[in-house]
Tab-separated table of C-alpha atoms in Angstrom:
chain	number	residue	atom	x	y	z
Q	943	UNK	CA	29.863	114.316	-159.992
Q	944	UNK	CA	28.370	111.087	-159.034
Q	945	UNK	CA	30.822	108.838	-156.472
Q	946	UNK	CA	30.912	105.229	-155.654
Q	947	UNK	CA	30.869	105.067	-152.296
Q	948	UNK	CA	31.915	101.320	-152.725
Q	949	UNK	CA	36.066	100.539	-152.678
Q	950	UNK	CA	37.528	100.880	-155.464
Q	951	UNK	CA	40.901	99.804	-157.272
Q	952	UNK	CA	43.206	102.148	-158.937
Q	953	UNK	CA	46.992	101.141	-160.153
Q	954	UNK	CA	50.175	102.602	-158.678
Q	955	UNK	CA	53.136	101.470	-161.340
Q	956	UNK	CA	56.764	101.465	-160.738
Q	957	UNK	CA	59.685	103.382	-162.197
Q	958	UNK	CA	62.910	103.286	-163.249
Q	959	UNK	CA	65.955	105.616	-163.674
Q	960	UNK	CA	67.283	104.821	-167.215
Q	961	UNK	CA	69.815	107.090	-167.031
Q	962	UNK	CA	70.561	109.610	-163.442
Q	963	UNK	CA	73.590	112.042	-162.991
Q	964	UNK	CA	74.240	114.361	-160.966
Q	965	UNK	CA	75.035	117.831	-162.124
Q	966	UNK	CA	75.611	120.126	-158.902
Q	967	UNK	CA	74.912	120.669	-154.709
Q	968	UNK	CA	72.440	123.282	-153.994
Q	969	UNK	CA	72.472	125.857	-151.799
Q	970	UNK	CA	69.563	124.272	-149.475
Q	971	UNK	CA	71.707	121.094	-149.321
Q	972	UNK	CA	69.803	119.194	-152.157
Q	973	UNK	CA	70.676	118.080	-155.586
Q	974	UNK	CA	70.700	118.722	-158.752
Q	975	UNK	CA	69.750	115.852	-161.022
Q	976	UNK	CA	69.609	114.840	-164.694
Q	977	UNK	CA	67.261	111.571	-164.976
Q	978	UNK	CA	65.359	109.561	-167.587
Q	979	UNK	CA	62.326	108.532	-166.007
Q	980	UNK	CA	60.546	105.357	-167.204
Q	981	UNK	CA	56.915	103.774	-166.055
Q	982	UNK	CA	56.678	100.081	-165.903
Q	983	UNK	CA	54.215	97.648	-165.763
Q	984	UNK	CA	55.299	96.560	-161.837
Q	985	UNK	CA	51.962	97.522	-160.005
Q	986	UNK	CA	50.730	98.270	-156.382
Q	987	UNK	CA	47.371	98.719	-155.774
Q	988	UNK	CA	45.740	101.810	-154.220
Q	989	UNK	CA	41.857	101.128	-152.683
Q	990	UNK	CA	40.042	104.140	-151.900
Q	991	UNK	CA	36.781	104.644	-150.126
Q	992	UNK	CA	35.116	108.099	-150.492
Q	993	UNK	CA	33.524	109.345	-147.104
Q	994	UNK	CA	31.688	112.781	-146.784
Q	995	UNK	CA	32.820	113.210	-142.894
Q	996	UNK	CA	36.210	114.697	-143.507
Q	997	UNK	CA	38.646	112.103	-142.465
Q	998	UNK	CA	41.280	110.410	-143.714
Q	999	UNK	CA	41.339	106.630	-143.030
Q	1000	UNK	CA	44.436	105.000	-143.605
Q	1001	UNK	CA	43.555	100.717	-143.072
Q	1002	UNK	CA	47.415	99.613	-143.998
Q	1003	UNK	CA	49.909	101.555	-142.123
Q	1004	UNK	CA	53.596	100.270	-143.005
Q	1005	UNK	CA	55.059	98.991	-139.426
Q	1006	UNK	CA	56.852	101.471	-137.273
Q	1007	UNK	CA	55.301	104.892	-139.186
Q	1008	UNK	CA	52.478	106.657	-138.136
Q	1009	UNK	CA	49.898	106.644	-140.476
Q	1010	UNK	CA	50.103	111.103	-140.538
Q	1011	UNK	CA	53.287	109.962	-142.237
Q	1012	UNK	CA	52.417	107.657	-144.652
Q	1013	UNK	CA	52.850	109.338	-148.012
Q	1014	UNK	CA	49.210	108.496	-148.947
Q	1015	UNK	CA	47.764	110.255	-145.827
Q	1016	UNK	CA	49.877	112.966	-146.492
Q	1017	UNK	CA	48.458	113.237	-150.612
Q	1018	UNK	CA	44.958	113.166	-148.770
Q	1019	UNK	CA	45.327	115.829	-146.205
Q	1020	UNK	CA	47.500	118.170	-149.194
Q	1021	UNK	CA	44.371	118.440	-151.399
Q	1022	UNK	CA	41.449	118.604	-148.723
Q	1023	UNK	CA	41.832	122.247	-148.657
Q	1024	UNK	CA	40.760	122.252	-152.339
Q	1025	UNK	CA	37.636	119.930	-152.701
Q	1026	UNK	CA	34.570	121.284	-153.415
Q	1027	UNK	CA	32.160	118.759	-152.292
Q	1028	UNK	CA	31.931	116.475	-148.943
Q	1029	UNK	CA	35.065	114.781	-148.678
Q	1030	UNK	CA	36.964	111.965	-146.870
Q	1031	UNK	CA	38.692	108.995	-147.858
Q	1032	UNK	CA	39.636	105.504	-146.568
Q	1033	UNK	CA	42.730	104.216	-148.123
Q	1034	UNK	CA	44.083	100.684	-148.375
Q	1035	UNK	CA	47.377	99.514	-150.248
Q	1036	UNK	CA	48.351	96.450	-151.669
Q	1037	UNK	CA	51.803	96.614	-152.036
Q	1038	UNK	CA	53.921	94.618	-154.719
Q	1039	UNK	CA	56.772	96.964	-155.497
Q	1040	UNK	CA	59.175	96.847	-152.983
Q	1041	UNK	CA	60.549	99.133	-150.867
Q	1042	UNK	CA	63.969	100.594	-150.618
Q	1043	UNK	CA	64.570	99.822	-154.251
Q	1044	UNK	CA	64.434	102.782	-156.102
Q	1045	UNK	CA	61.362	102.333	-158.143
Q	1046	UNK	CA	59.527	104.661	-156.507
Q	1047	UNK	CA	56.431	102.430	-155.179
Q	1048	UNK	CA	55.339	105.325	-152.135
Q	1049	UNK	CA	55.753	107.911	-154.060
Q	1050	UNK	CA	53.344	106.797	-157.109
Q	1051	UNK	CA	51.140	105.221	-154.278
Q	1052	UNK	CA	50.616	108.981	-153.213
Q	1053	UNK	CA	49.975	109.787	-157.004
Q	1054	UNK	CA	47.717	107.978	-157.485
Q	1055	UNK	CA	45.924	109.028	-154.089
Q	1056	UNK	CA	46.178	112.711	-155.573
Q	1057	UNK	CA	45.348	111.990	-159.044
Q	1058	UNK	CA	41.832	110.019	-158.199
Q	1059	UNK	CA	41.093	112.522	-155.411
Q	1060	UNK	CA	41.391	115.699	-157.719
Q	1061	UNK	CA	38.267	114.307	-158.975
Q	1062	UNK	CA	36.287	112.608	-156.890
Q	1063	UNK	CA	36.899	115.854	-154.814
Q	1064	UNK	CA	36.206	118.122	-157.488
Q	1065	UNK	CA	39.060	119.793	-156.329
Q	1066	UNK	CA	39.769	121.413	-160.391
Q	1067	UNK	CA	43.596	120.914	-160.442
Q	1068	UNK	CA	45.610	121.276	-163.391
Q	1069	UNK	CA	48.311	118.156	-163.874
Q	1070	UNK	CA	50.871	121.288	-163.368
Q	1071	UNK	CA	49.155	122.329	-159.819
Q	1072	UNK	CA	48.864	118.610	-158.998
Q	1073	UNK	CA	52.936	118.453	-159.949
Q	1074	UNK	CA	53.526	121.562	-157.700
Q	1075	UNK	CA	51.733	120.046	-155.198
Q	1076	UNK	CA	52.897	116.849	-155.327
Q	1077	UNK	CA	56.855	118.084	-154.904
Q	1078	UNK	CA	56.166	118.677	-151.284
Q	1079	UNK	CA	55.740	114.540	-150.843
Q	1080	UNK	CA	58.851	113.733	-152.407
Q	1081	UNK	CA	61.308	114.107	-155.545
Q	1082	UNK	CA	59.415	111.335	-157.450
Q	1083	UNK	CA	55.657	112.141	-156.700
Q	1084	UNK	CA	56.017	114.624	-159.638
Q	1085	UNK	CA	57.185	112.025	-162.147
Q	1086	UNK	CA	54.129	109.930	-161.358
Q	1087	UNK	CA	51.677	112.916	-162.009
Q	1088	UNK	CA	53.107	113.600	-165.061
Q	1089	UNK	CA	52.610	110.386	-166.684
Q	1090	UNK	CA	54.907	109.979	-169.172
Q	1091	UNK	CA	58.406	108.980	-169.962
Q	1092	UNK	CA	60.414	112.144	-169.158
Q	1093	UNK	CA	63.618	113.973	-168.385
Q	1094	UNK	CA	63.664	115.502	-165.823
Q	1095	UNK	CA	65.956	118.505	-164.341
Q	1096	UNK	CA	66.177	119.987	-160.701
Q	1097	UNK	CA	65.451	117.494	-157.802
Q	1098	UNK	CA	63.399	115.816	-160.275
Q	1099	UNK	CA	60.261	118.498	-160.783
Q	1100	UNK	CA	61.478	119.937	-164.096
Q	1101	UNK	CA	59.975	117.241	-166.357
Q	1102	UNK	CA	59.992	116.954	-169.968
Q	1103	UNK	CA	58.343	114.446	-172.231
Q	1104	UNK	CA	61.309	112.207	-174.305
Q	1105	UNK	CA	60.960	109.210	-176.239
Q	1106	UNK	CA	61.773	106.168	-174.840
Q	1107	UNK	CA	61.880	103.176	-177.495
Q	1108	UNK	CA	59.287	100.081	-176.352
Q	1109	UNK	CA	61.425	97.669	-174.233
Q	1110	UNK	CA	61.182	95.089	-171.413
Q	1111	UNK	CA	62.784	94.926	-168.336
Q	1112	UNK	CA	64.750	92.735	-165.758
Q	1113	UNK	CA	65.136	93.968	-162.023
Q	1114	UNK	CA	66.938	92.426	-159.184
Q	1115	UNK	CA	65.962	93.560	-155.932
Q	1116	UNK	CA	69.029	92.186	-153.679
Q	1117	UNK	CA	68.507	91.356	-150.372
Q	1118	UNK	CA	69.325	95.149	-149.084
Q	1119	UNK	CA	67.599	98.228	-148.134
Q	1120	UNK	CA	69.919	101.556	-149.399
Q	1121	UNK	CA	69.630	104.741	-147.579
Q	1122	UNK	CA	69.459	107.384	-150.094
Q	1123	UNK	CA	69.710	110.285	-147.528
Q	1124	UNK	CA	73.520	108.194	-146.506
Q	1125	UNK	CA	73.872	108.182	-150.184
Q	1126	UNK	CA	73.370	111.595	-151.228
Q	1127	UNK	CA	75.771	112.611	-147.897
Q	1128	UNK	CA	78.814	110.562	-149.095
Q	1129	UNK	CA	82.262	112.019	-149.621
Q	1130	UNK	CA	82.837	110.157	-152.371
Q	1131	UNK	CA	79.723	110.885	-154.375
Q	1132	UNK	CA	79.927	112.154	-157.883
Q	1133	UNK	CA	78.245	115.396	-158.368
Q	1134	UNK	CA	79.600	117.272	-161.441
Q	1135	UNK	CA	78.640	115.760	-164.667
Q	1136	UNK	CA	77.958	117.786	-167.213
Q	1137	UNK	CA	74.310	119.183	-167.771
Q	1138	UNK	CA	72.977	117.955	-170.935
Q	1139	UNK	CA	72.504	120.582	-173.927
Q	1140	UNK	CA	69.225	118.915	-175.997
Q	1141	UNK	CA	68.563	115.480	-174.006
Q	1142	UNK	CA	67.618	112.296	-176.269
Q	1143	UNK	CA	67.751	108.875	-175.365
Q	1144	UNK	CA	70.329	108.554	-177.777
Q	1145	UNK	CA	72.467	110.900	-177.041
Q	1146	UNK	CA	72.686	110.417	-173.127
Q	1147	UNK	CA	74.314	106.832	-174.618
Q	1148	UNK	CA	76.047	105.000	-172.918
Q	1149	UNK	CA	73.748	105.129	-169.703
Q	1150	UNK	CA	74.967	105.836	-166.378
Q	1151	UNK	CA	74.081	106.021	-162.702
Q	1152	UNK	CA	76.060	108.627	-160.495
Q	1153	UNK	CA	74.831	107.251	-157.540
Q	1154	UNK	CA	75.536	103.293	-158.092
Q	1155	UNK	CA	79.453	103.539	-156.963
Q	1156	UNK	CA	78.895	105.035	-153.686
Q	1157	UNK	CA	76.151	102.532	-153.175
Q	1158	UNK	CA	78.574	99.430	-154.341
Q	1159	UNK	CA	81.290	100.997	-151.602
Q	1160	UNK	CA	78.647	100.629	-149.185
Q	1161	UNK	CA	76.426	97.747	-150.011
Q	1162	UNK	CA	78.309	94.616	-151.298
Q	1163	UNK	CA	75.108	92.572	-151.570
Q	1164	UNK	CA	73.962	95.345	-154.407
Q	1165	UNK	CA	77.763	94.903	-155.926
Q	1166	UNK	CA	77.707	91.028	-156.211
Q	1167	UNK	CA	74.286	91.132	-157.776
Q	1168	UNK	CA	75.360	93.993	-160.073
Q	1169	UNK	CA	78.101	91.441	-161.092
Q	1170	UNK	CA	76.248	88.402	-161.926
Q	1171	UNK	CA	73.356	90.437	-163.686
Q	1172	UNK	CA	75.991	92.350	-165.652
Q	1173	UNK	CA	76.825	88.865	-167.226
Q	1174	UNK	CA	73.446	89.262	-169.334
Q	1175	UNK	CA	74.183	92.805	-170.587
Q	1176	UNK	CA	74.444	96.282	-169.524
Q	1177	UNK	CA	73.494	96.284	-165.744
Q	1178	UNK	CA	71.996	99.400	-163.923
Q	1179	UNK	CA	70.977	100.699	-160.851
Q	1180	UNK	CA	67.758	102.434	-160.558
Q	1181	UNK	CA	67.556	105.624	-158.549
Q	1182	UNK	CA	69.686	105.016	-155.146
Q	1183	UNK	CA	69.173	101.582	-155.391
Q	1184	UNK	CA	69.064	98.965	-154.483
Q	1185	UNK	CA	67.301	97.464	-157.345
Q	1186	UNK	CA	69.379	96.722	-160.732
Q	1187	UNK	CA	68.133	96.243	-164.044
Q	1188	UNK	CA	68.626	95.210	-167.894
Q	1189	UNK	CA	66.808	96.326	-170.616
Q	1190	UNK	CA	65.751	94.194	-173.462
Q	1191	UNK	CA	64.179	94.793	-176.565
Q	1192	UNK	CA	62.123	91.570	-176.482
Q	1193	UNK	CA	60.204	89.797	-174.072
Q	1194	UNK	CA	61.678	86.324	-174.878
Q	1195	UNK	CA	64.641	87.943	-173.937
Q	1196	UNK	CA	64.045	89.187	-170.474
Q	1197	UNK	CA	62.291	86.233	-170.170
Q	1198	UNK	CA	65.245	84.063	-170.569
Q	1199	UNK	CA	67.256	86.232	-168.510
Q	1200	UNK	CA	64.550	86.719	-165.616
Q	1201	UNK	CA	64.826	82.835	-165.458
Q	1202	UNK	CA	68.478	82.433	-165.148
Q	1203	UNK	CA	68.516	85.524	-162.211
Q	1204	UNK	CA	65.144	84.719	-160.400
Q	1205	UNK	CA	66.625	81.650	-158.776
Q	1206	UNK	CA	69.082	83.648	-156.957
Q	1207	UNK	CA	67.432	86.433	-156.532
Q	1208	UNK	CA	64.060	88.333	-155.944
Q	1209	UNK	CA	62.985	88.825	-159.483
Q	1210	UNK	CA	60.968	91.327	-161.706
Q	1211	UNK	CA	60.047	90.696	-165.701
Q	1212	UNK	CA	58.159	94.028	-167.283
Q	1213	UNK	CA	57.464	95.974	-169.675
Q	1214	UNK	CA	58.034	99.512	-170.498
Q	1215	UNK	CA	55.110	101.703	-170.317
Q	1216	UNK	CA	54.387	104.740	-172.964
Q	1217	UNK	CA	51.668	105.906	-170.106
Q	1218	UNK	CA	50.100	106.458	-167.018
Q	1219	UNK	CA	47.305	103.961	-166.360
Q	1220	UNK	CA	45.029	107.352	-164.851
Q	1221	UNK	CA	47.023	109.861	-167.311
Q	1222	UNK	CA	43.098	110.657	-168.162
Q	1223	UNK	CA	41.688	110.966	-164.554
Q	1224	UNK	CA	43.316	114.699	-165.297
Protein backbone atom coordinates (compact mmCIF):
# COMPACT_ATOMS: atom_id res chain seq x y z
CA UNK A 1 0.00 0.00 0.00
CA UNK A 2 0.96 3.30 -1.33
CA UNK A 3 1.80 6.10 1.68
CA UNK A 4 1.89 9.80 1.67
CA UNK A 5 4.85 10.63 3.02
CA UNK A 6 3.40 14.26 3.34
CA UNK A 7 1.51 15.18 7.00
CA UNK A 8 -1.53 14.34 7.19
CA UNK A 9 -4.78 15.16 9.34
CA UNK A 10 -6.86 12.62 11.00
CA UNK A 11 -9.75 13.50 13.78
CA UNK A 12 -9.58 12.48 17.43
CA UNK A 13 -13.41 13.16 18.85
CA UNK A 14 -14.46 13.42 22.36
CA UNK A 15 -16.70 11.36 24.61
CA UNK A 16 -19.05 11.36 27.06
CA UNK A 17 -20.36 9.11 29.90
CA UNK A 18 -24.21 9.23 29.52
CA UNK A 19 -24.77 7.13 32.15
CA UNK A 20 -21.50 5.41 34.62
CA UNK A 21 -22.01 3.23 37.83
CA UNK A 22 -20.12 1.40 39.54
CA UNK A 23 -20.92 -2.20 40.19
CA UNK A 24 -17.93 -3.78 42.33
CA UNK A 25 -13.83 -3.50 43.52
CA UNK A 26 -11.69 -6.01 41.91
CA UNK A 27 -9.33 -8.09 43.17
CA UNK A 28 -6.28 -6.18 41.33
CA UNK A 29 -7.59 -2.96 42.95
CA UNK A 30 -9.59 -1.74 39.82
CA UNK A 31 -13.19 -1.30 39.03
CA UNK A 32 -15.90 -2.56 37.80
CA UNK A 33 -17.97 -0.24 35.66
CA UNK A 34 -21.33 0.01 33.87
CA UNK A 35 -21.10 3.07 31.25
CA UNK A 36 -22.92 4.44 28.20
CA UNK A 37 -20.37 5.65 26.01
CA UNK A 38 -21.18 8.46 23.53
CA UNK A 39 -18.85 10.10 20.55
CA UNK A 40 -19.22 13.74 19.96
CA UNK A 41 -18.43 16.06 17.51
CA UNK A 42 -15.60 17.95 20.00
CA UNK A 43 -12.37 17.25 17.88
CA UNK A 44 -8.51 17.20 18.38
CA UNK A 45 -6.44 16.76 15.66
CA UNK A 46 -3.84 13.98 15.21
CA UNK A 47 -0.91 14.82 12.28
CA UNK A 48 1.07 11.96 11.33
CA UNK A 49 4.14 11.70 9.20
CA UNK A 50 5.11 8.18 7.96
CA UNK A 51 9.01 7.58 8.10
CA UNK A 52 10.65 4.22 6.99
CA UNK A 53 13.68 4.62 9.69
CA UNK A 54 11.91 3.16 12.66
CA UNK A 55 11.35 6.00 14.98
CA UNK A 56 8.82 7.51 16.63
CA UNK A 57 8.77 11.35 16.52
CA UNK A 58 6.65 12.94 18.87
CA UNK A 59 6.80 17.21 17.79
CA UNK A 60 4.12 18.25 20.74
CA UNK A 61 5.02 16.81 24.00
CA UNK A 62 2.43 18.03 26.80
CA UNK A 63 4.75 20.05 29.46
CA UNK A 64 6.29 18.12 32.27
CA UNK A 65 5.83 14.33 30.49
CA UNK A 66 8.28 12.71 28.60
CA UNK A 67 7.32 12.16 25.29
CA UNK A 68 7.91 7.79 25.98
CA UNK A 69 4.84 8.68 28.00
CA UNK A 70 2.70 10.42 25.93
CA UNK A 71 -0.19 8.12 25.11
CA UNK A 72 0.42 8.62 21.35
CA UNK A 73 4.11 7.47 21.56
CA UNK A 74 3.05 4.76 23.51
CA UNK A 75 0.06 3.62 20.54
CA UNK A 76 3.20 3.93 18.15
CA UNK A 77 5.75 1.85 19.88
CA UNK A 78 2.54 -0.96 20.86
CA UNK A 79 1.99 -1.78 17.15
CA UNK A 80 5.66 -1.51 15.66
CA UNK A 81 6.15 -5.05 16.47
CA UNK A 82 3.36 -5.84 13.96
CA UNK A 83 4.01 -3.75 10.72
CA UNK A 84 4.93 -5.33 7.83
CA UNK A 85 6.56 -2.72 5.82
CA UNK A 86 9.24 0.18 6.75
CA UNK A 87 7.84 2.00 9.48
CA UNK A 88 8.15 5.19 11.61
CA UNK A 89 6.04 7.97 12.39
CA UNK A 90 6.19 11.68 13.37
CA UNK A 91 3.26 12.74 15.35
CA UNK A 92 1.87 16.20 16.04
CA UNK A 93 -1.41 17.09 18.08
CA UNK A 94 -3.60 19.84 17.99
CA UNK A 95 -5.40 19.73 20.96
CA UNK A 96 -9.02 21.23 21.51
CA UNK A 97 -10.56 18.88 24.03
CA UNK A 98 -9.40 19.59 27.23
CA UNK A 99 -7.74 17.82 29.63
CA UNK A 100 -8.77 16.57 32.99
CA UNK A 101 -12.37 16.62 31.91
CA UNK A 102 -13.46 13.34 31.37
CA UNK A 103 -14.01 13.26 27.69
CA UNK A 104 -11.38 11.24 27.01
CA UNK A 105 -9.23 13.58 24.51
CA UNK A 106 -5.58 11.31 25.15
CA UNK A 107 -7.04 8.41 25.02
CA UNK A 108 -8.88 8.80 21.44
CA UNK A 109 -5.67 10.83 20.46
CA UNK A 110 -3.88 7.35 20.88
CA UNK A 111 -6.83 5.77 18.81
CA UNK A 112 -6.57 7.36 16.36
CA UNK A 113 -2.62 6.95 16.30
CA UNK A 114 -3.43 3.06 16.35
CA UNK A 115 -6.26 3.04 14.06
CA UNK A 116 -4.32 5.01 11.01
CA UNK A 117 -1.11 3.09 11.81
CA UNK A 118 -2.76 -0.47 11.49
CA UNK A 119 -2.75 0.52 7.99
CA UNK A 120 -0.32 2.53 6.88
CA UNK A 121 1.79 -0.21 8.69
CA UNK A 122 0.09 -2.99 7.21
CA UNK A 123 0.16 -4.29 10.47
CA UNK A 124 -3.48 -6.66 9.60
CA UNK A 125 -5.27 -6.04 12.96
CA UNK A 126 -8.70 -6.92 13.58
CA UNK A 127 -10.81 -3.86 15.44
CA UNK A 128 -10.96 -6.73 18.33
CA UNK A 129 -6.90 -7.10 18.40
CA UNK A 130 -6.66 -3.31 18.03
CA UNK A 131 -9.29 -3.19 21.28
CA UNK A 132 -7.05 -5.76 23.13
CA UNK A 133 -4.30 -3.84 22.38
CA UNK A 134 -5.45 -0.70 22.99
CA UNK A 135 -6.59 -1.68 26.88
CA UNK A 136 -2.99 -1.56 27.84
CA UNK A 137 -3.09 2.57 27.15
CA UNK A 138 -5.96 3.16 29.20
CA UNK A 139 -9.74 2.25 30.14
CA UNK A 140 -11.07 4.52 27.31
CA UNK A 141 -8.64 3.74 24.34
CA UNK A 142 -10.99 0.73 23.73
CA UNK A 143 -14.15 2.82 23.42
CA UNK A 144 -12.47 4.91 20.75
CA UNK A 145 -11.49 1.77 18.62
CA UNK A 146 -14.70 0.54 18.71
CA UNK A 147 -16.45 3.34 17.20
CA UNK A 148 -19.72 3.33 18.18
CA UNK A 149 -22.10 4.28 20.88
CA UNK A 150 -21.74 1.41 23.40
CA UNK A 151 -22.14 -0.10 26.83
CA UNK A 152 -19.64 -1.09 28.12
CA UNK A 153 -18.83 -3.64 31.17
CA UNK A 154 -15.45 -4.36 33.07
CA UNK A 155 -12.98 -1.36 33.33
CA UNK A 156 -14.56 -0.29 30.25
CA UNK A 157 -13.21 -3.13 27.53
CA UNK A 158 -16.43 -5.16 27.41
CA UNK A 159 -18.22 -3.03 24.79
CA UNK A 160 -21.48 -3.47 23.26
CA UNK A 161 -23.18 -1.53 20.52
CA UNK A 162 -26.67 0.35 22.06
CA UNK A 163 -28.73 2.89 20.57
CA UNK A 164 -28.34 6.18 21.53
CA UNK A 165 -31.24 8.58 20.16
CA UNK A 166 -29.61 11.74 17.93
CA UNK A 167 -29.06 14.61 20.45
CA UNK A 168 -26.88 17.69 21.11
CA UNK A 169 -24.88 18.52 23.82
CA UNK A 170 -23.81 21.26 26.41
CA UNK A 171 -20.47 20.81 28.47
CA UNK A 172 -18.99 22.96 31.09
CA UNK A 173 -15.50 22.46 31.71
CA UNK A 174 -15.06 24.37 35.25
CA UNK A 175 -12.04 25.83 36.07
CA UNK A 176 -10.63 22.40 37.80
CA UNK A 177 -8.53 19.52 37.01
CA UNK A 178 -10.11 16.09 38.97
CA UNK A 179 -7.85 13.33 39.85
CA UNK A 180 -9.56 10.23 38.96
CA UNK A 181 -6.92 7.91 40.61
CA UNK A 182 -8.02 10.30 44.21
CA UNK A 183 -11.43 9.59 42.99
CA UNK A 184 -11.57 6.02 42.51
CA UNK A 185 -9.50 5.78 46.18
CA UNK A 186 -12.22 7.66 48.18
CA UNK A 187 -13.94 6.26 51.24
CA UNK A 188 -16.93 7.55 50.38
CA UNK A 189 -17.23 6.32 46.82
CA UNK A 190 -20.22 4.38 45.69
CA UNK A 191 -19.38 1.05 44.36
CA UNK A 192 -22.38 -1.35 44.52
CA UNK A 193 -25.07 -0.56 42.12
CA UNK A 194 -26.70 -3.07 40.68
CA UNK A 195 -25.38 -4.69 37.33
CA UNK A 196 -27.81 -4.17 34.66
CA UNK A 197 -29.82 -7.36 33.29
CA UNK A 198 -30.50 -6.26 29.28
CA UNK A 199 -29.02 -2.52 29.10
CA UNK A 200 -31.14 0.11 26.92
CA UNK A 201 -30.96 3.64 27.01
CA UNK A 202 -34.27 3.57 28.29
CA UNK A 203 -34.16 1.50 30.80
CA UNK A 204 -30.86 2.76 32.58
CA UNK A 205 -33.48 6.03 32.99
CA UNK A 206 -33.03 8.23 35.04
CA UNK A 207 -29.16 8.66 34.34
CA UNK A 208 -26.63 8.68 36.91
CA UNK A 209 -22.96 9.21 37.67
CA UNK A 210 -21.44 7.17 40.69
CA UNK A 211 -18.51 9.06 40.66
CA UNK A 212 -19.96 12.85 40.59
CA UNK A 213 -20.62 12.98 44.62
CA UNK A 214 -17.23 12.16 45.67
CA UNK A 215 -16.00 14.61 43.11
CA UNK A 216 -18.59 17.50 44.43
CA UNK A 217 -17.09 16.61 48.21
CA UNK A 218 -13.86 17.36 46.80
CA UNK A 219 -14.10 19.94 44.11
CA UNK A 220 -16.58 22.81 44.89
CA UNK A 221 -15.77 24.64 41.65
CA UNK A 222 -17.33 21.32 39.77
CA UNK A 223 -20.39 21.58 42.50
CA UNK A 224 -21.26 25.32 41.86
CA UNK A 225 -21.14 24.78 38.14
CA UNK A 226 -23.17 21.56 38.49
CA UNK A 227 -25.69 23.95 40.22
CA UNK A 228 -26.12 26.69 37.84
CA UNK A 229 -26.09 24.24 34.75
CA UNK A 230 -28.66 22.07 36.52
CA UNK A 231 -30.99 25.20 36.20
CA UNK A 232 -31.32 24.26 32.32
CA UNK A 233 -32.17 20.57 32.88
CA UNK A 234 -30.77 17.39 33.98
CA UNK A 235 -27.01 18.11 34.71
CA UNK A 236 -24.23 15.37 34.49
CA UNK A 237 -20.85 14.67 35.02
CA UNK A 238 -18.91 12.91 32.45
CA UNK A 239 -16.52 10.19 33.49
CA UNK A 240 -14.53 11.54 36.76
CA UNK A 241 -15.09 14.84 35.79
CA UNK A 242 -14.67 17.58 35.76
CA UNK A 243 -16.69 18.41 32.79
CA UNK A 244 -20.71 18.53 33.16
CA UNK A 245 -23.18 18.29 30.59
CA UNK A 246 -26.98 18.55 29.30
CA UNK A 247 -28.41 16.84 26.65
CA UNK A 248 -30.83 18.32 24.25
CA UNK A 249 -32.79 17.06 21.61
CA UNK A 250 -32.36 20.15 19.41
CA UNK A 251 -29.68 22.30 18.48
CA UNK A 252 -31.61 25.59 19.05
CA UNK A 253 -31.80 24.31 22.31
CA UNK A 254 -28.27 23.76 23.37
CA UNK A 255 -27.72 26.65 21.57
CA UNK A 256 -29.72 28.80 23.80
CA UNK A 257 -28.41 27.16 26.73
CA UNK A 258 -24.59 27.17 25.57
CA UNK A 259 -25.21 31.01 25.42
CA UNK A 260 -26.59 31.60 28.79
CA UNK A 261 -23.49 29.17 30.42
CA UNK A 262 -20.56 30.19 28.05
CA UNK A 263 -20.27 33.58 29.69
CA UNK A 264 -19.39 32.08 32.91
CA UNK A 265 -17.84 29.37 31.93
CA UNK A 266 -15.54 27.51 29.37
CA UNK A 267 -18.13 26.28 26.98
CA UNK A 268 -18.81 23.31 24.53
CA UNK A 269 -22.05 23.09 21.95
CA UNK A 270 -22.09 19.44 19.99
CA UNK A 271 -23.58 17.03 18.59
CA UNK A 272 -23.97 13.42 19.19
CA UNK A 273 -22.18 11.21 16.89
CA UNK A 274 -23.71 7.68 15.50
CA UNK A 275 -19.81 7.01 14.38
CA UNK A 276 -16.30 7.03 14.33
CA UNK A 277 -14.92 9.50 11.79
CA UNK A 278 -12.04 6.40 10.78
CA UNK A 279 -14.67 3.53 11.85
CA UNK A 280 -13.58 2.43 8.05
CA UNK A 281 -9.73 2.80 8.33
CA UNK A 282 -10.47 -0.94 9.93
Amino acid sequence: MSVSEEIQAFPAPAKLNLDLRITGRRSDGYHNLESIFCLIGLYDTVHLKIRTDGQIILHTPVEGLESEQDLTYRAAKLLLPYASVAHGVEIWLDKVIPTGGGLGGGSSDAATVLMVLNQWWQCGLSRQQLIDLGVSLGADVPFFIFGRSAFAKGVGEKLAEIDVPKQWYVIVKPPVHVATVKIFAHEGLTRDSKPSIMPTFQSLQPFQNDMQAVVFQEYPEVWKAYVELSQYGHALMTGSGACLFIASESHQEAHTIYQQVSQSYEAYCVEGLDIHPLYHMI
